[in-house]
Amino acid sequence: MIPLTEVRPQARFWVGEKAYRLARLAQAGFQVPHGYCITVSGYQQYLAHQDDNAALPSALSEEILRVHRKLNLSMV
């Protein structure tokens, strides 16, 4: 899990193209909502557990909630 404000050019392939571009826009001073991205490895964890009928692996779910709270985002 990486906040958009912390995405660096070398992380481009870890976070995906959309998150990378949003991060670059924010870092260039454009108005971008606060947010974070799930890394490619986090997404792969999710895909690996699809057979379990679980929404998300607990470790990934906990990490999402931790970063969500750290960025003080609403729980809508």
Short mmCIF file of N, CA and C in Angstrom, two decimals:
data_model
loop_
_atom_site.label_atom_id
_atom_site.label_comp_id
_atom_site.label_asym_id
_atom_site.label_seq_id
_atom_site.Cartn_x
_atom_site.Cartn_y
_atom_site.Cartn_z
N MET A 1 0.84 -1.16 0.00
CA MET A 1 0.00 0.00 0.00
C MET A 1 0.89 1.23 0.00
N ILE A 2 0.67 2.12 -0.93
CA ILE A 2 1.50 3.31 -1.03
C ILE A 2 0.60 4.53 -1.22
N PRO A 3 0.71 5.54 -0.32
CA PRO A 3 -0.02 6.78 -0.54
C PRO A 3 0.45 7.42 -1.85
N LEU A 4 -0.45 8.08 -2.56
CA LEU A 4 -0.08 8.71 -3.84
C LEU A 4 1.06 9.71 -3.67
N THR A 5 1.13 10.36 -2.52
CA THR A 5 2.18 11.35 -2.30
C THR A 5 3.56 10.72 -2.20
N GLU A 6 3.61 9.40 -2.01
CA GLU A 6 4.90 8.72 -1.85
C GLU A 6 5.33 7.91 -3.07
N VAL A 7 4.53 7.92 -4.12
CA VAL A 7 4.87 7.16 -5.32
C VAL A 7 6.01 7.88 -6.05
N ARG A 8 7.08 7.19 -6.29
CA ARG A 8 8.25 7.73 -6.99
C ARG A 8 8.35 7.10 -8.38
N PRO A 9 9.11 7.72 -9.29
CA PRO A 9 9.21 7.18 -10.66
C PRO A 9 9.61 5.71 -10.71
N GLN A 10 10.49 5.27 -9.83
CA GLN A 10 10.93 3.88 -9.86
C GLN A 10 9.82 2.92 -9.41
N ALA A 11 8.74 3.43 -8.81
CA ALA A 11 7.63 2.59 -8.35
C ALA A 11 6.57 2.38 -9.43
N ARG A 12 6.79 2.92 -10.58
CA ARG A 12 5.79 2.88 -11.66
C ARG A 12 5.24 1.47 -11.91
N PHE A 13 6.09 0.47 -11.93
CA PHE A 13 5.65 -0.88 -12.24
C PHE A 13 5.11 -1.62 -11.02
N TRP A 14 5.25 -1.03 -9.83
CA TRP A 14 4.71 -1.64 -8.61
C TRP A 14 3.29 -1.17 -8.34
N VAL A 15 2.95 0.02 -8.85
CA VAL A 15 1.64 0.60 -8.52
C VAL A 15 0.69 0.66 -9.70
N GLY A 16 1.17 0.45 -10.89
CA GLY A 16 0.32 0.52 -12.07
C GLY A 16 0.31 1.92 -12.67
N GLU A 17 -0.09 1.97 -13.91
CA GLU A 17 -0.01 3.21 -14.69
C GLU A 17 -0.94 4.30 -14.16
N LYS A 18 -2.18 3.96 -13.80
CA LYS A 18 -3.13 4.98 -13.34
C LYS A 18 -2.65 5.65 -12.06
N ALA A 19 -2.27 4.84 -11.06
CA ALA A 19 -1.79 5.40 -9.80
C ALA A 19 -0.52 6.22 -10.02
N TYR A 20 0.35 5.74 -10.87
CA TYR A 20 1.58 6.46 -11.17
C TYR A 20 1.27 7.84 -11.75
N ARG A 21 0.36 7.89 -12.71
CA ARG A 21 0.03 9.17 -13.35
C ARG A 21 -0.69 10.12 -12.38
N LEU A 22 -1.57 9.60 -11.55
CA LEU A 22 -2.22 10.43 -10.54
C LEU A 22 -1.19 11.01 -9.57
N ALA A 23 -0.26 10.18 -9.16
CA ALA A 23 0.79 10.64 -8.25
C ALA A 23 1.64 11.73 -8.89
N ARG A 24 2.00 11.56 -10.14
CA ARG A 24 2.81 12.56 -10.83
C ARG A 24 2.05 13.88 -10.97
N LEU A 25 0.74 13.80 -11.26
CA LEU A 25 -0.07 15.03 -11.33
C LEU A 25 -0.10 15.73 -9.98
N ALA A 26 -0.32 14.97 -8.91
CA ALA A 26 -0.35 15.56 -7.57
C ALA A 26 1.00 16.19 -7.22
N GLN A 27 2.07 15.51 -7.56
CA GLN A 27 3.40 16.02 -7.25
C GLN A 27 3.75 17.25 -8.09
N ALA A 28 3.08 17.41 -9.22
CA ALA A 28 3.30 18.59 -10.07
C ALA A 28 2.42 19.76 -9.65
N GLY A 29 1.58 19.56 -8.62
CA GLY A 29 0.77 20.65 -8.11
C GLY A 29 -0.68 20.66 -8.56
N PHE A 30 -1.10 19.67 -9.33
CA PHE A 30 -2.49 19.59 -9.75
C PHE A 30 -3.36 19.08 -8.60
N GLN A 31 -4.63 19.45 -8.62
CA GLN A 31 -5.58 19.00 -7.61
C GLN A 31 -5.94 17.53 -7.86
N VAL A 32 -5.50 16.67 -6.98
CA VAL A 32 -5.80 15.24 -7.04
C VAL A 32 -6.29 14.84 -5.65
N PRO A 33 -7.42 14.13 -5.54
CA PRO A 33 -7.89 13.72 -4.21
C PRO A 33 -6.82 12.89 -3.49
N HIS A 34 -6.80 13.03 -2.17
CA HIS A 34 -5.88 12.22 -1.37
C HIS A 34 -6.24 10.75 -1.60
N GLY A 35 -5.25 9.94 -1.69
CA GLY A 35 -5.52 8.53 -1.90
C GLY A 35 -4.28 7.69 -1.81
N TYR A 36 -4.45 6.43 -2.09
CA TYR A 36 -3.37 5.46 -2.03
C TYR A 36 -3.62 4.41 -3.09
N CYS A 37 -2.65 3.59 -3.32
CA CYS A 37 -2.83 2.52 -4.30
C CYS A 37 -2.38 1.21 -3.69
N ILE A 38 -3.04 0.17 -4.13
CA ILE A 38 -2.63 -1.17 -3.76
C ILE A 38 -1.56 -1.59 -4.76
N THR A 39 -0.46 -2.08 -4.27
CA THR A 39 0.63 -2.47 -5.16
C THR A 39 0.26 -3.71 -5.97
N VAL A 40 1.02 -3.96 -6.99
CA VAL A 40 0.81 -5.14 -7.82
C VAL A 40 0.86 -6.40 -6.96
N SER A 41 1.79 -6.48 -6.03
CA SER A 41 1.88 -7.67 -5.18
C SER A 41 0.65 -7.81 -4.28
N GLY A 42 0.11 -6.69 -3.80
CA GLY A 42 -1.13 -6.74 -3.02
C GLY A 42 -2.29 -7.25 -3.86
N TYR A 43 -2.36 -6.80 -5.08
CA TYR A 43 -3.42 -7.26 -5.98
C TYR A 43 -3.26 -8.75 -6.28
N GLN A 44 -2.03 -9.19 -6.43
CA GLN A 44 -1.78 -10.62 -6.67
C GLN A 44 -2.21 -11.46 -5.47
N GLN A 45 -2.02 -10.93 -4.25
CA GLN A 45 -2.51 -11.61 -3.05
C GLN A 45 -4.03 -11.76 -3.12
N TYR A 46 -4.68 -10.70 -3.50
CA TYR A 46 -6.14 -10.72 -3.64
C TYR A 46 -6.57 -11.80 -4.63
N LEU A 47 -5.94 -11.82 -5.80
CA LEU A 47 -6.29 -12.81 -6.82
C LEU A 47 -6.04 -14.24 -6.35
N ALA A 48 -4.99 -14.43 -5.57
CA ALA A 48 -4.64 -15.77 -5.08
C ALA A 48 -5.70 -16.31 -4.12
N HIS A 49 -6.47 -15.43 -3.48
CA HIS A 49 -7.47 -15.86 -2.51
C HIS A 49 -8.89 -15.82 -3.06
N GLN A 50 -9.06 -15.65 -4.33
CA GLN A 50 -10.40 -15.61 -4.91
C GLN A 50 -11.15 -16.91 -4.73
N ASP A 51 -10.46 -18.04 -4.67
CA ASP A 51 -11.12 -19.32 -4.51
C ASP A 51 -11.68 -19.51 -3.10
N ASP A 52 -11.23 -18.70 -2.16
CA ASP A 52 -11.67 -18.82 -0.77
C ASP A 52 -13.00 -18.12 -0.51
N ASN A 53 -13.56 -17.45 -1.51
CA ASN A 53 -14.79 -16.65 -1.37
C ASN A 53 -14.63 -15.53 -0.34
N ALA A 54 -13.41 -15.16 -0.04
CA ALA A 54 -13.15 -14.06 0.87
C ALA A 54 -12.97 -12.79 0.05
N ALA A 55 -13.48 -11.70 0.55
CA ALA A 55 -13.37 -10.44 -0.16
C ALA A 55 -11.90 -10.04 -0.32
N LEU A 56 -11.16 -10.07 0.75
CA LEU A 56 -9.73 -9.73 0.74
C LEU A 56 -9.01 -10.59 1.77
N PRO A 57 -7.76 -10.90 1.53
CA PRO A 57 -6.98 -11.55 2.59
C PRO A 57 -6.90 -10.61 3.79
N SER A 58 -6.92 -11.14 5.00
CA SER A 58 -6.97 -10.29 6.19
C SER A 58 -5.78 -9.34 6.28
N ALA A 59 -4.59 -9.78 5.91
CA ALA A 59 -3.42 -8.90 5.98
C ALA A 59 -3.58 -7.71 5.04
N LEU A 60 -4.10 -7.95 3.85
CA LEU A 60 -4.32 -6.86 2.90
C LEU A 60 -5.42 -5.93 3.38
N SER A 61 -6.49 -6.48 3.91
CA SER A 61 -7.58 -5.68 4.44
C SER A 61 -7.11 -4.78 5.58
N GLU A 62 -6.31 -5.34 6.48
CA GLU A 62 -5.78 -4.56 7.60
C GLU A 62 -4.86 -3.44 7.12
N GLU A 63 -4.05 -3.72 6.12
CA GLU A 63 -3.15 -2.71 5.58
C GLU A 63 -3.94 -1.58 4.91
N ILE A 64 -4.99 -1.93 4.18
CA ILE A 64 -5.83 -0.91 3.55
C ILE A 64 -6.44 -0.01 4.62
N LEU A 65 -6.99 -0.59 5.67
CA LEU A 65 -7.59 0.21 6.74
C LEU A 65 -6.56 1.08 7.43
N ARG A 66 -5.35 0.56 7.64
CA ARG A 66 -4.29 1.34 8.30
C ARG A 66 -3.94 2.58 7.49
N VAL A 67 -3.73 2.40 6.19
CA VAL A 67 -3.36 3.52 5.33
C VAL A 67 -4.53 4.48 5.18
N HIS A 68 -5.74 3.95 5.10
CA HIS A 68 -6.94 4.77 4.99
C HIS A 68 -7.05 5.71 6.19
N ARG A 69 -6.84 5.15 7.37
CA ARG A 69 -6.90 5.97 8.60
C ARG A 69 -5.74 6.96 8.66
N LYS A 70 -4.56 6.53 8.24
CA LYS A 70 -3.38 7.40 8.28
C LYS A 70 -3.60 8.64 7.42
N LEU A 71 -4.27 8.46 6.28
CA LEU A 71 -4.55 9.59 5.39
C LEU A 71 -5.80 10.34 5.79
N ASN A 72 -6.48 9.87 6.84
CA ASN A 72 -7.67 10.52 7.36
C ASN A 72 -8.77 10.62 6.28
N LEU A 73 -8.97 9.54 5.56
CA LEU A 73 -10.00 9.49 4.53
C LEU A 73 -11.31 9.02 5.13
N SER A 74 -12.43 9.47 4.58
CA SER A 74 -13.73 9.05 5.11
C SER A 74 -13.98 7.59 4.75
N MET A 75 -14.82 6.96 5.51
CA MET A 75 -15.13 5.55 5.31
C MET A 75 -16.44 5.39 4.55
N VAL A 76 -16.63 6.12 3.49
CA VAL A 76 -17.87 6.08 2.70
C VAL A 76 -17.92 4.84 1.88
#
